[in-house]
Structures are given as C-alpha cells and as structure tokens.
Amino acid sequence: MSDQDGTPENRLRKELPEETPATAPEAVPSAETNDKDEPDATPGVTGRQRLVQGLWPPRVTRAQLIVAVLLFGLGFGLAVQVASNSDGDSALRGARQEDLVRILDELDDRTQRLEDEKAGLEKQRDELENSSDQAEEARKQTLEKERQLGILAGTVAAQGPGITMTIDDTKGTVEADMLLDAIQELRAAGAEAIQVNGVRVVAGTYLTDSGNSVSVDGNKINAPYRFKVIGKPQDLEPALNIPGGVVQTLEKEQATVTVERSTKIVVDALRAAKQPDYARSSSR
C-alpha cells in the first residue's frame, strides 16, 4: 500500500479537491404564486375572482352618493328640456310658410298692442301732471277707467268690431276644455269682450261638462255654440286658424267651425257686480 500511495498518480489525486455534486438552481418565484408579495391572497383563487371581489359589492361613500344623485337629476332635467324644445321645433318645422308668416304677424300685433297700451298709460300720466285742474282731469280719467273695467267685468254692455264663431257639434264630441281653449286663444289675440250663447265671459269664468252639453259659470248651454267676440278681426281670426289651433282641434272632433268678421258686434249679456267678501281697497 505504501508503494501505491507513493506513486505520482496518487499524489496528484490527493492534491486536487474532491468533486462536489451539482446542485439544482434555485426556483424563481413566479408572479402568479408569489405569496410573499400578496399576503392577503386566498389560496386557490384566481386573479379574475380577486378582481370581481374587489369591485363588488361597491364601496360608495356618502359624498359620492350625493354627487351621483345630483348629476342624475341634472341630466334628467336637461333631457326633458331638450325633448320639449325638440317638440316645439318639430311643430314649427312642419308648418307651411304662410302659416309661419301668420304666426309672426300675430306676435307682432301682440307686441304693438302692448306698446299702444303703454303709450296710453304714459299719456294719462302726463295729462294728470300737466293739467291746470288736476281734480277735474282725475275725475274724467276715473270715469273712463270705470267704463273700461265695467266692460272687462261684464257689468256694462259693449259694441265694436270683432268676429262671430259658431261651433256646430252634431256628434256631441265637443267638451268644455275645448271651448276653454278657444276663449284663452281669443283673449291672447286681444279679445276685449266675449259672450257665449248669452253668457258673458269674464276673468273668473269656468266651464264644465254637463252630460252632452257644457256649463258656463253654472249656466247650461247647448250646441251650436256661438261666440260673439269684440276685438280686432285681423288678429282674432288668424289666432283661431293657426296650425294645431282651435279650429283644427275642433274639426278633428268632427265639429264644424264657422268664423265671420264684422264691423259691429254687440255683447249685451251682463253680469251682476259682485261685492268681495274679504278684499278691501288698500288706498287711503
């Protein structure tokens, strides 16, 4: 053994280090199974499931909820406004050129009437301020105002130019709200006195359905309905014949409407002057 140990080959083996077995490379932790980076992850749950759990149920604060409700209300209001404007625009868009000209003329006439009323009031003020006998001038203006208010209140008769509108309702389809629309349209066009089948129409007039007929302030009237209206005929008749207006609405209900202009309309149905129960003049 000593001879073998002394050979050069054995001495070379003793000088070299012993071979060590190769070790496997350390496994690199993957992003999907890295539990150290995500300590809260539940074993066996996929990333999609964790995303769903994070989104639902939603965590909404009170401030966020209030803002959401306000934004919803604002959006709803804008949508309603846009829809209403679109309806009005579509109605005018479908009208004929002559109808649009007629509507424009009617608006101009209303503006002119307001301007004339303003000028009249300013004239009365100037006359009161410049009159030498202010008491007599005030008395004259008071009498004139009383006469005008009597016409509006229906306590005095009136006459002047205007129109007569007759509604023949053979089918019994005309209702109180349709006649009320006609009265409101006539007032908007400048009607100063209105009478329907012998009943004077005033500011507090109301209409109700009464079987197959209509009641005006409790007075039952039957077809044909005859309107006697004092005002400017050039304004009253076009107001009734505008597209989608009174005449077209009544004709859709199979009623026959006739409008005639006249230089003299007499409105002689009167209303008794009513003393208010509670209201008193505040002037001293």
mmCIF file of N, CA and C in Angstrom, residues 97-143:
data_model
loop_
_atom_site.group_PDB
_atom_site.id
_atom_site.type_symbol
_atom_site.label_atom_id
_atom_site.label_comp_id
_atom_site.label_asym_id
_atom_site.label_seq_id
_atom_site.Cartn_x
_atom_site.Cartn_y
_atom_site.Cartn_z
ATOM 1 N N GLN A 97 -95.106 77.808 -45.031
ATOM 2 C CA GLN A 97 -94.525 79.141 -44.987
ATOM 3 C C GLN A 97 -95.580 80.192 -44.656
ATOM 4 N N GLU A 98 -96.780 80.071 -45.242
ATOM 5 C CA GLU A 98 -97.815 81.061 -44.952
ATOM 6 C C GLU A 98 -98.281 80.989 -43.503
ATOM 7 N N ASP A 99 -98.241 79.767 -42.920
ATOM 8 C CA ASP A 99 -98.601 79.635 -41.510
ATOM 9 C C ASP A 99 -97.558 80.303 -40.614
ATOM 10 N N LEU A 100 -96.288 80.136 -40.946
ATOM 11 C CA LEU A 100 -95.233 80.781 -40.169
ATOM 12 C C LEU A 100 -95.335 82.305 -40.266
ATOM 13 N N VAL A 101 -95.655 82.800 -41.454
ATOM 14 C CA VAL A 101 -95.821 84.253 -41.617
ATOM 15 C C VAL A 101 -96.995 84.741 -40.790
ATOM 16 N N ARG A 102 -98.069 83.956 -40.747
ATOM 17 C CA ARG A 102 -99.247 84.337 -39.970
ATOM 18 C C ARG A 102 -98.920 84.376 -38.478
ATOM 19 N N ILE A 103 -98.173 83.376 -37.985
ATOM 20 C CA ILE A 103 -97.790 83.363 -36.566
ATOM 21 C C ILE A 103 -96.904 84.550 -36.238
ATOM 22 N N LEU A 104 -95.978 84.870 -37.130
ATOM 23 C CA LEU A 104 -95.096 86.013 -36.905
ATOM 24 C C LEU A 104 -95.888 87.317 -36.883
ATOM 25 N N ASP A 105 -96.854 87.447 -37.778
ATOM 26 C CA ASP A 105 -97.686 88.655 -37.784
ATOM 27 C C ASP A 105 -98.492 88.771 -36.496
ATOM 28 N N GLU A 106 -98.968 87.638 -35.995
ATOM 29 C CA GLU A 106 -99.740 87.670 -34.754
ATOM 30 C C GLU A 106 -98.868 88.127 -33.578
ATOM 31 N N LEU A 107 -97.638 87.660 -33.526
ATOM 32 C CA LEU A 107 -96.730 88.100 -32.462
ATOM 33 C C LEU A 107 -96.429 89.587 -32.589
ATOM 34 N N ASP A 108 -96.263 90.056 -33.800
ATOM 35 C CA ASP A 108 -96.030 91.494 -33.996
ATOM 36 C C ASP A 108 -97.233 92.311 -33.544
ATOM 37 N N ASP A 109 -98.437 91.809 -33.834
ATOM 38 C CA ASP A 109 -99.643 92.531 -33.419
ATOM 39 C C ASP A 109 -99.761 92.581 -31.897
ATOM 40 N N ARG A 110 -99.430 91.480 -31.229
ATOM 41 C CA ARG A 110 -99.469 91.482 -29.762
ATOM 42 C C ARG A 110 -98.473 92.478 -29.195
ATOM 43 N N THR A 111 -97.304 92.526 -29.777
ATOM 44 C CA THR A 111 -96.310 93.491 -29.320
ATOM 45 C C THR A 111 -96.793 94.919 -29.519
ATOM 46 N N GLN A 112 -97.433 95.171 -30.663
ATOM 47 C CA GLN A 112 -97.941 96.511 -30.949
ATOM 48 C C GLN A 112 -99.039 96.905 -29.967
ATOM 49 N N ARG A 113 -99.901 95.945 -29.602
ATOM 50 C CA ARG A 113 -100.960 96.253 -28.642
ATOM 51 C C ARG A 113 -100.375 96.632 -27.286
ATOM 52 N N LEU A 114 -99.352 95.926 -26.865
ATOM 53 C CA LEU A 114 -98.712 96.262 -25.594
ATOM 54 C C LEU A 114 -98.047 97.628 -25.648
ATOM 55 N N GLU A 115 -97.438 97.932 -26.779
ATOM 56 C CA GLU A 115 -96.831 99.253 -26.926
ATOM 57 C C GLU A 115 -97.884 100.354 -26.895
ATOM 58 N N ASP A 116 -99.031 100.119 -27.538
ATOM 59 C CA ASP A 116 -100.107 101.111 -27.527
ATOM 60 C C ASP A 116 -100.662 101.304 -26.110
ATOM 61 N N GLU A 117 -100.798 100.211 -25.385
ATOM 62 C CA GLU A 117 -101.286 100.325 -24.004
ATOM 63 C C GLU A 117 -100.308 101.105 -23.138
ATOM 64 N N LYS A 118 -99.035 100.847 -23.330
ATOM 65 C CA LYS A 118 -98.021 101.591 -22.584
ATOM 66 C C LYS A 118 -98.075 103.076 -22.912
ATOM 67 N N ALA A 119 -98.226 103.393 -24.215
ATOM 68 C CA ALA A 119 -98.304 104.800 -24.610
ATOM 69 C C ALA A 119 -99.539 105.472 -24.018
ATOM 70 N N GLY A 120 -100.662 104.764 -23.971
ATOM 71 C CA GLY A 120 -101.872 105.340 -23.384
ATOM 72 C C GLY A 120 -101.709 105.655 -21.907
ATOM 73 N N LEU A 121 -101.084 104.754 -21.174
ATOM 74 C CA LEU A 121 -100.858 104.995 -19.750
ATOM 75 C C LEU A 121 -99.912 106.170 -19.528
ATOM 76 N N GLU A 122 -98.896 106.258 -20.360
ATOM 77 C CA GLU A 122 -97.979 107.390 -20.230
ATOM 78 C C GLU A 122 -98.680 108.706 -20.555
ATOM 79 N N LYS A 123 -99.603 108.688 -21.529
ATOM 80 C CA LYS A 123 -100.357 109.887 -21.869
ATOM 81 C C LYS A 123 -101.236 110.319 -20.705
ATOM 82 N N GLN A 124 -101.912 109.374 -20.057
ATOM 83 C CA GLN A 124 -102.736 109.706 -18.900
ATOM 84 C C GLN A 124 -101.893 110.309 -17.774
ATOM 85 N N ARG A 125 -100.717 109.766 -17.563
ATOM 86 C CA ARG A 125 -99.848 110.311 -16.530
ATOM 87 C C ARG A 125 -99.438 111.742 -16.849
ATOM 88 N N ASP A 126 -99.093 111.987 -18.111
ATOM 89 C CA ASP A 126 -98.686 113.338 -18.499
ATOM 90 C C ASP A 126 -99.843 114.327 -18.365
ATOM 91 N N GLU A 127 -101.055 113.889 -18.719
ATOM 92 C CA GLU A 127 -102.211 114.781 -18.606
ATOM 93 C C GLU A 127 -102.490 115.132 -17.158
ATOM 94 N N LEU A 128 -102.330 114.186 -16.279
ATOM 95 C CA LEU A 128 -102.526 114.476 -14.862
ATOM 96 C C LEU A 128 -101.469 115.427 -14.332
ATOM 97 N N GLU A 129 -100.256 115.246 -14.776
ATOM 98 C CA GLU A 129 -99.175 116.094 -14.278
ATOM 99 C C GLU A 129 -99.239 117.516 -14.833
ATOM 100 N N ASN A 130 -99.747 117.687 -16.074
ATOM 101 C CA ASN A 130 -99.714 118.985 -16.735
ATOM 102 C C ASN A 130 -101.048 119.724 -16.705
ATOM 103 N N SER A 131 -102.117 119.070 -16.292
ATOM 104 C CA SER A 131 -103.425 119.719 -16.303
ATOM 105 C C SER A 131 -103.494 120.800 -15.227
ATOM 106 N N SER A 132 -104.124 121.944 -15.586
ATOM 107 C CA SER A 132 -104.294 123.029 -14.604
ATOM 108 C C SER A 132 -105.311 122.648 -13.546
ATOM 109 N N ASP A 133 -106.329 121.898 -13.947
ATOM 110 C CA ASP A 133 -107.340 121.446 -12.993
ATOM 111 C C ASP A 133 -107.166 119.936 -12.834
ATOM 112 N N GLN A 134 -106.259 119.565 -11.980
ATOM 113 C CA GLN A 134 -105.935 118.144 -11.838
ATOM 114 C C GLN A 134 -107.109 117.355 -11.258
ATOM 115 N N ALA A 135 -107.911 117.960 -10.437
ATOM 116 C CA ALA A 135 -109.052 117.258 -9.855
ATOM 117 C C ALA A 135 -110.064 116.871 -10.933
ATOM 118 N N GLU A 136 -110.368 117.801 -11.858
ATOM 119 C CA GLU A 136 -111.318 117.508 -12.926
ATOM 120 C C GLU A 136 -110.751 116.462 -13.887
ATOM 121 N N GLU A 137 -109.473 116.590 -14.191
ATOM 122 C CA GLU A 137 -108.851 115.605 -15.069
ATOM 123 C C GLU A 137 -108.843 114.222 -14.435
ATOM 124 N N ALA A 138 -108.584 114.164 -13.157
ATOM 125 C CA ALA A 138 -108.594 112.884 -12.448
ATOM 126 C C ALA A 138 -109.999 112.286 -12.448
ATOM 127 N N ARG A 139 -111.015 113.134 -12.334
ATOM 128 C CA ARG A 139 -112.394 112.633 -12.356
ATOM 129 C C ARG A 139 -112.735 112.038 -13.727
ATOM 130 N N LYS A 140 -112.316 112.705 -14.800
ATOM 131 C CA LYS A 140 -112.578 112.199 -16.146
ATOM 132 C C LYS A 140 -111.892 110.856 -16.368
ATOM 133 N N GLN A 141 -110.659 110.788 -15.944
ATOM 134 C CA GLN A 141 -109.933 109.532 -16.136
ATOM 135 C C GLN A 141 -110.525 108.420 -15.277
ATOM 136 N N THR A 142 -111.041 108.776 -14.117
ATOM 137 C CA THR A 142 -111.664 107.771 -13.260
ATOM 138 C C THR A 142 -112.928 107.217 -13.898
ATOM 139 N N LEU A 143 -113.738 108.088 -14.498
ATOM 140 C CA LEU A 143 -114.944 107.634 -15.177
ATOM 141 C C LEU A 143 -114.605 106.755 -16.374
#
